[in-house]
PDB file of C-alpha atoms in Angstrom:
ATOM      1  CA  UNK R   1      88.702 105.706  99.079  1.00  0.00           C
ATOM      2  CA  UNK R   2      91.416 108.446  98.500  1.00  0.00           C
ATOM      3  CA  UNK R   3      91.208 110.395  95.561  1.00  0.00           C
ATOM      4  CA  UNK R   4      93.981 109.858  92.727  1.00  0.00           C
ATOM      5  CA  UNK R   5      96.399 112.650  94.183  1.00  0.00           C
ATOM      6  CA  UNK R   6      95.874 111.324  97.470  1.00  0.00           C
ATOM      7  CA  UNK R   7      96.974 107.758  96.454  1.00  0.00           C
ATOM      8  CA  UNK R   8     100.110 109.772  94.611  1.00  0.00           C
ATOM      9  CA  UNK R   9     101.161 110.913  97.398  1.00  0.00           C
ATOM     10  CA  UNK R  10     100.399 107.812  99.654  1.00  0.00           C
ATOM     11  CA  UNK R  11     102.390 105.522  97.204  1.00  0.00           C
ATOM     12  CA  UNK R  12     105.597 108.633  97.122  1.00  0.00           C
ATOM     13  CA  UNK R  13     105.686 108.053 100.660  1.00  0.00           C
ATOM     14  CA  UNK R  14     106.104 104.527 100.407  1.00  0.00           C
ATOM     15  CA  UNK R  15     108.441 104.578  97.683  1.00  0.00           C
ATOM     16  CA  UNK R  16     110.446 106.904  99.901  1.00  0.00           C
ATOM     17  CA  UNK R  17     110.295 104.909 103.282  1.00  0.00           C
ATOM     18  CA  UNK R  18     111.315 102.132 101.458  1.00  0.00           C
ATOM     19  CA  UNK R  19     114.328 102.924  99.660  1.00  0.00           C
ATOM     20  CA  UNK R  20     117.295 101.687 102.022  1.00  0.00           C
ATOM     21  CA  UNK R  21     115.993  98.370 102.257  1.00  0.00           C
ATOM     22  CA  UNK R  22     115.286  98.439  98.344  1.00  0.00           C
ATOM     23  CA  UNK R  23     119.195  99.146  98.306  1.00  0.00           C
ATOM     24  CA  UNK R  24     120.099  96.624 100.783  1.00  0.00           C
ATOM     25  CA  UNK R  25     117.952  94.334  98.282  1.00  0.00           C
ATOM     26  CA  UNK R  26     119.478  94.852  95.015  1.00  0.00           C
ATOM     27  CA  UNK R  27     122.848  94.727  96.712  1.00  0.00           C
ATOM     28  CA  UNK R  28     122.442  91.390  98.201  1.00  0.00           C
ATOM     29  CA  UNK R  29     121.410  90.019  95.094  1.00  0.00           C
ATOM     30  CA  UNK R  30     123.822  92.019  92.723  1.00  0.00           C
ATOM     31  CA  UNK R  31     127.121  92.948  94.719  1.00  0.00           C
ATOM     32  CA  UNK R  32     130.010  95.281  93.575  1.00  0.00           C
ATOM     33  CA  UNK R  33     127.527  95.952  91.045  1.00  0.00           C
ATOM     34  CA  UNK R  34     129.536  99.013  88.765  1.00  0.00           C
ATOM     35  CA  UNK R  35     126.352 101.173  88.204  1.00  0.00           C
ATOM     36  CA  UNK R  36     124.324 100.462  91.034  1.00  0.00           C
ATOM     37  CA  UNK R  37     122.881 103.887  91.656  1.00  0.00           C
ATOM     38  CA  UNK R  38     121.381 103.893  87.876  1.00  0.00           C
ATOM     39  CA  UNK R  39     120.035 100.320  88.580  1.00  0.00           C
ATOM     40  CA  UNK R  40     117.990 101.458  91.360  1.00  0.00           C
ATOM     41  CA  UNK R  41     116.734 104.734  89.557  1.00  0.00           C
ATOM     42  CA  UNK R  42     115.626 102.513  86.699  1.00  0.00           C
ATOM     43  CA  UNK R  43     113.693  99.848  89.633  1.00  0.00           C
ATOM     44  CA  UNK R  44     112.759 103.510  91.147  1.00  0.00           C
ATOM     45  CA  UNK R  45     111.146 104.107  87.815  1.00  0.00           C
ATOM     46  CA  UNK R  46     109.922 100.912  87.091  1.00  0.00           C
ATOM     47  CA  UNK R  47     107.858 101.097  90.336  1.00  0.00           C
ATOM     48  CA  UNK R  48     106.705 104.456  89.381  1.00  0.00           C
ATOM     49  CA  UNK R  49     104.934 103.625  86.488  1.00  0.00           C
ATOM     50  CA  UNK R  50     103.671 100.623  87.999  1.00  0.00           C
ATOM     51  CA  UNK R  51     102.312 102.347  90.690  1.00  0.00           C
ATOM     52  CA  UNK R  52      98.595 101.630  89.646  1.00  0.00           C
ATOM     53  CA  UNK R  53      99.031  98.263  89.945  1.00  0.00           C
ATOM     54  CA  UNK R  54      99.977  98.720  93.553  1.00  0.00           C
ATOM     55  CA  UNK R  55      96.758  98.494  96.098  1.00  0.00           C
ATOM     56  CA  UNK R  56      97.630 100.731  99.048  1.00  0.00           C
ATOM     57  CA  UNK R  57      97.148  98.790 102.512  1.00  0.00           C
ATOM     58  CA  UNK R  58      98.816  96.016 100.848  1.00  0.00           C
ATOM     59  CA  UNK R  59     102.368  95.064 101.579  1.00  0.00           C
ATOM     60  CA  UNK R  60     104.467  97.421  99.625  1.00  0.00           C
ATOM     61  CA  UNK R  61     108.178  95.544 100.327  1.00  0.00           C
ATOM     62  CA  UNK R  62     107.021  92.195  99.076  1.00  0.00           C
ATOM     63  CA  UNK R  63     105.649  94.052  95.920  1.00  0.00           C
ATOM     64  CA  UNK R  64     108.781  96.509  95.534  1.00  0.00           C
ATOM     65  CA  UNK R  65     110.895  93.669  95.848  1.00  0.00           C
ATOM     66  CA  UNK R  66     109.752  91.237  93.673  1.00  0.00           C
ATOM     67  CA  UNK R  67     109.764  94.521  90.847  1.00  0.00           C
ATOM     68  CA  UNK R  68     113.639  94.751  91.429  1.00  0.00           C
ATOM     69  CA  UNK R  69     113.759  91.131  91.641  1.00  0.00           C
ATOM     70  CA  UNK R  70     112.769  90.652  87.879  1.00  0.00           C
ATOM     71  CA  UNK R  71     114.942  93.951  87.026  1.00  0.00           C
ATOM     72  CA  UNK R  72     117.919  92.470  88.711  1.00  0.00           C
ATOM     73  CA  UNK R  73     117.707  89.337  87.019  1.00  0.00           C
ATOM     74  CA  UNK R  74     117.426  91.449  83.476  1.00  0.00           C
ATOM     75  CA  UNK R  75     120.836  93.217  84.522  1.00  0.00           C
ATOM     76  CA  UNK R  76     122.054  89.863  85.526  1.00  0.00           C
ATOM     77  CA  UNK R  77     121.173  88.583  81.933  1.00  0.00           C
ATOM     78  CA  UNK R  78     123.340  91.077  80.819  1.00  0.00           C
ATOM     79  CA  UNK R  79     126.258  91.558  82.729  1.00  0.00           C
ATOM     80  CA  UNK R  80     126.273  87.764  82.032  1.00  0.00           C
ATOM     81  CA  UNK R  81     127.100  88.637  78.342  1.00  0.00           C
ATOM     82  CA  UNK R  82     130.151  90.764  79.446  1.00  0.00           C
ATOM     83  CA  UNK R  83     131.106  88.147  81.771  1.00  0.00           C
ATOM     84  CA  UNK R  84     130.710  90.464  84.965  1.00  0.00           C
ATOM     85  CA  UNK R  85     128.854  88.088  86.864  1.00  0.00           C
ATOM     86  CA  UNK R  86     130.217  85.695  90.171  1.00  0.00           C
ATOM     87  CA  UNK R  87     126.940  84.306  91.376  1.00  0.00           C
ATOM     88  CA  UNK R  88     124.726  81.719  89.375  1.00  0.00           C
ATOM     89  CA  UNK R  89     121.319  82.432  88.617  1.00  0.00           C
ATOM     90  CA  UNK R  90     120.118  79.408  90.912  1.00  0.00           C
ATOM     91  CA  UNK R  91     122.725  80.926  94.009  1.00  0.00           C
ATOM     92  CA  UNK R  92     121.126  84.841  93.824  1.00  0.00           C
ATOM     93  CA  UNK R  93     117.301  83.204  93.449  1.00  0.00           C
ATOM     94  CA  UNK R  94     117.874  81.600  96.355  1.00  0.00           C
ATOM     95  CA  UNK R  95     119.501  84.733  97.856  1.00  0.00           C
ATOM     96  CA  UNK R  96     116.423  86.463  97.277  1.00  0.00           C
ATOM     97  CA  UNK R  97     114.280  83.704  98.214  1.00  0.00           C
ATOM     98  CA  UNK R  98     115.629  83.742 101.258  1.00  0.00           C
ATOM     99  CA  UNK R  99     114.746  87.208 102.269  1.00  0.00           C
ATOM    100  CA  UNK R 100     111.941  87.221 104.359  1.00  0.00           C
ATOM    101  CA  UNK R 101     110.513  89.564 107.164  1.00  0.00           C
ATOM    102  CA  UNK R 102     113.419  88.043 109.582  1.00  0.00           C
ATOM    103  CA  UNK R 103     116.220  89.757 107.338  1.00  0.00           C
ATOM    104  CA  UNK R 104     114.084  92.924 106.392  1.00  0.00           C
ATOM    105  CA  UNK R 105     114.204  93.137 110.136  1.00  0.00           C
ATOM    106  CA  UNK R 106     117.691  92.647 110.633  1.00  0.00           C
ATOM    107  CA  UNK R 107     118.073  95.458 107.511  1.00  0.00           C
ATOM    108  CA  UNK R 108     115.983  97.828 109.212  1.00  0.00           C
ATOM    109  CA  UNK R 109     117.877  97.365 112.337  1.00  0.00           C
ATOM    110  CA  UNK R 110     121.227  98.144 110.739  1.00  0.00           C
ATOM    111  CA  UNK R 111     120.080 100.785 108.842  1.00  0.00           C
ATOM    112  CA  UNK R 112     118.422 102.677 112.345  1.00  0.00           C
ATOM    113  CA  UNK R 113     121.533 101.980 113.677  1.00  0.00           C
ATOM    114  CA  UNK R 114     123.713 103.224 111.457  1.00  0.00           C
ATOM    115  CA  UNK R 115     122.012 106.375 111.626  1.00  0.00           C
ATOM    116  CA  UNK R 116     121.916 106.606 114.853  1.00  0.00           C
ATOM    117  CA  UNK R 117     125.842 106.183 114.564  1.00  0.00           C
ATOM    118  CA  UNK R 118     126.011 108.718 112.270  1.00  0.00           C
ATOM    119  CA  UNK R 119     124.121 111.736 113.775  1.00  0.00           C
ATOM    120  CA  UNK R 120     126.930 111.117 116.700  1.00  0.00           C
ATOM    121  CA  UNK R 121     129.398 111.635 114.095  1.00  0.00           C
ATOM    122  CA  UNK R 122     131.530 115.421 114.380  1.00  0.00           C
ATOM    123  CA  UNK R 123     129.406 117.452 111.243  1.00  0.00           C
ATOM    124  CA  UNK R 124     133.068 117.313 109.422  1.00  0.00           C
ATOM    125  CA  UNK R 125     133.552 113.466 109.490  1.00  0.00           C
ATOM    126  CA  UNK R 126     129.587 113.049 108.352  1.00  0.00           C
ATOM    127  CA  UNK R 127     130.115 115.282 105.383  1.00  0.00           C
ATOM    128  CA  UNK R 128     133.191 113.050 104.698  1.00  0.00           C
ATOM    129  CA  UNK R 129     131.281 109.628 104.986  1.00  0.00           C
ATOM    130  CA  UNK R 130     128.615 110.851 103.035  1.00  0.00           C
ATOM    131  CA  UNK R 131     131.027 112.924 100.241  1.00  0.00           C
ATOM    132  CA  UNK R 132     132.542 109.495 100.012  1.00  0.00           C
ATOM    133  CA  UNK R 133     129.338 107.339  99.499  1.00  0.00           C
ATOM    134  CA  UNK R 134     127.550 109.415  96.880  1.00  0.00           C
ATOM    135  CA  UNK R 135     130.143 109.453  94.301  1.00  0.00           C
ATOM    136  CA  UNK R 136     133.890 109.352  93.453  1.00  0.00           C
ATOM    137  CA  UNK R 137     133.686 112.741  92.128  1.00  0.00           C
ATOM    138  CA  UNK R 138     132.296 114.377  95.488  1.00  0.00           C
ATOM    139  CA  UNK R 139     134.886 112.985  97.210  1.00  0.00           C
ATOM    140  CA  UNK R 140     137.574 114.551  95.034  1.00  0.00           C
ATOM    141  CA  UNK R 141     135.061 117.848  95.136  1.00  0.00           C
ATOM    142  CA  UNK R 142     135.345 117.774  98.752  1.00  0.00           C
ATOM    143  CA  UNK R 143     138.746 117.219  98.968  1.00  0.00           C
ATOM    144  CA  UNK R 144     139.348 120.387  96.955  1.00  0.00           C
ATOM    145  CA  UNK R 145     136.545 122.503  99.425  1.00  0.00           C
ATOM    146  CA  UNK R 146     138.316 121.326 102.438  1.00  0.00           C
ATOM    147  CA  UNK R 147     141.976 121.644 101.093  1.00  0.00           C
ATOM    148  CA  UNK R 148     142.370 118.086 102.450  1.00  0.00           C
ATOM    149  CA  UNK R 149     144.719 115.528 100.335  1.00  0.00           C
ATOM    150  CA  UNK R 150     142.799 112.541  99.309  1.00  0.00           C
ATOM    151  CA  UNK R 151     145.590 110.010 101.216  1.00  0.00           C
ATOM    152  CA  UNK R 152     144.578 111.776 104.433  1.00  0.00           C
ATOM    153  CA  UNK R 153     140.574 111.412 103.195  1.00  0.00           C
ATOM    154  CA  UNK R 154     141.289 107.868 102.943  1.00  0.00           C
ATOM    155  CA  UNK R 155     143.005 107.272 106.097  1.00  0.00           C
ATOM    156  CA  UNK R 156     140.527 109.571 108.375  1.00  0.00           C
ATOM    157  CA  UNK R 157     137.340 107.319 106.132  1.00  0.00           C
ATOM    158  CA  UNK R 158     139.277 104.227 107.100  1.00  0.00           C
ATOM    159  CA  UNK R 159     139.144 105.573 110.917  1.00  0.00           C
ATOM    160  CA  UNK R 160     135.736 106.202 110.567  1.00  0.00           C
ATOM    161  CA  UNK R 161     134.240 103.049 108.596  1.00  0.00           C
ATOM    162  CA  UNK R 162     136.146 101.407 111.772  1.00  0.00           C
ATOM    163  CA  UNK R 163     134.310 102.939 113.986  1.00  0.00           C
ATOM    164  CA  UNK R 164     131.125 103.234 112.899  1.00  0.00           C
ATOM    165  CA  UNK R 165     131.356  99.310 112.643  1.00  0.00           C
ATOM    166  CA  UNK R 166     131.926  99.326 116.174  1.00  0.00           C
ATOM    167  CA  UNK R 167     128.565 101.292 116.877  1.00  0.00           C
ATOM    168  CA  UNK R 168     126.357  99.915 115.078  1.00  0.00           C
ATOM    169  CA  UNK R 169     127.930  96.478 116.437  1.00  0.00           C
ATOM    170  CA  UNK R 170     127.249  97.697 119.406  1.00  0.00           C
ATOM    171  CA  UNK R 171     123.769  99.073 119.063  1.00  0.00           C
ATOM    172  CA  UNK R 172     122.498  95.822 117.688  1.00  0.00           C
ATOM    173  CA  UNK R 173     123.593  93.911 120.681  1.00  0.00           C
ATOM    174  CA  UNK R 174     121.839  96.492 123.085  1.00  0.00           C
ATOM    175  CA  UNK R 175     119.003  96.012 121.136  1.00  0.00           C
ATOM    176  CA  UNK R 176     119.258  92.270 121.366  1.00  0.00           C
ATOM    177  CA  UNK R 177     120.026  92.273 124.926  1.00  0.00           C
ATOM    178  CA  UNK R 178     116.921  94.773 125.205  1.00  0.00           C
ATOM    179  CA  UNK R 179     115.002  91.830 123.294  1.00  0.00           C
ATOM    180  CA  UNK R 180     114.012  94.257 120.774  1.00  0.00           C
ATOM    181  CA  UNK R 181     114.373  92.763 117.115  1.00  0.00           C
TER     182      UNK R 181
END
């Protein structure tokens, strides 16, 4: 049985593995949400102080997600008081009931292949992409670092959202004609 800082570390690991599909997750259920980074620190949190209640060997994802599940439907509760929301209650629990291993498979897949896309990426247009996706503000930081107008950002990130579409498009299907899932 591994010793409490042992099991620390075990569970940081699988917090860490498991963060892109814990994303993909909250944004399925809660799209365009406006603060979606400080939704999934506060799930991030959530699952750190639950992390006793968490038996190692067991299946982490299920766990994880049903956590943001309930913390997701909280923020639903009260975007639905500012009127934020598009999706019924009854539409996103069926959303999320409807993620099983299949589409954690197919989110896994996307994600390897999107980074698989990216690393091929020129060092420039990957600093771009991921300037862009952090926050706002980076992107306006970077556009000040690189002397680079934000119209021309915007029309090279168009270029490149474009084409990383195309890879990853295309690295699923070699993967499905491969018959790997």
């Amino acid at each position: 049985m591994p010793n409490d800082s042992e099991q620390t570390r075990q569970f940081a690991l699988l917090l860490t593995e498991h963060q892109g599909m814990l994303r993909s997750f909250v944004l399925s259920l809660i799209p365009n949400h406006p603060n979606i980074l400080d939704l999934l620190q506060d799930i991030n949190i959530i699952l750190w102080e639950k992390k006793d209640s968490f038996e190692l060997g067991t299946n982490f994802r299920a766990w994880s997600f049903t956590v943001a599940r309930h913390r997701v439907m909280n923020e639903r509760k009260r975007l639905r008081r500012s009127q934020w929301l598009v999706f019924d209650d009854d539409v996103v629990e069926t959303m999320a009931d409807e993620d099983d291993e299949y589409s954690s498979e197919w989110l896994l897949r996307r994600h390897q292949a999107l980074e698989h896309c990216m690393a091929k990426l020129r060092p420039e247009d990957r600093d771009l992409v991921e300037a862009r996706y952090t926050s706002k503000a980076e992107l306006q930081r970077y556009s000040s670092q690189t002397g680079r107008s934000m119209p021309s950002l915007s029309v090279t990130l168009h270029r490149l959202r474009s084409s990383l579409r195309r890879c990853i498009a295309s690295r699923l299907a070699i993967g499905d004609r491969q018959g790997t899932t």
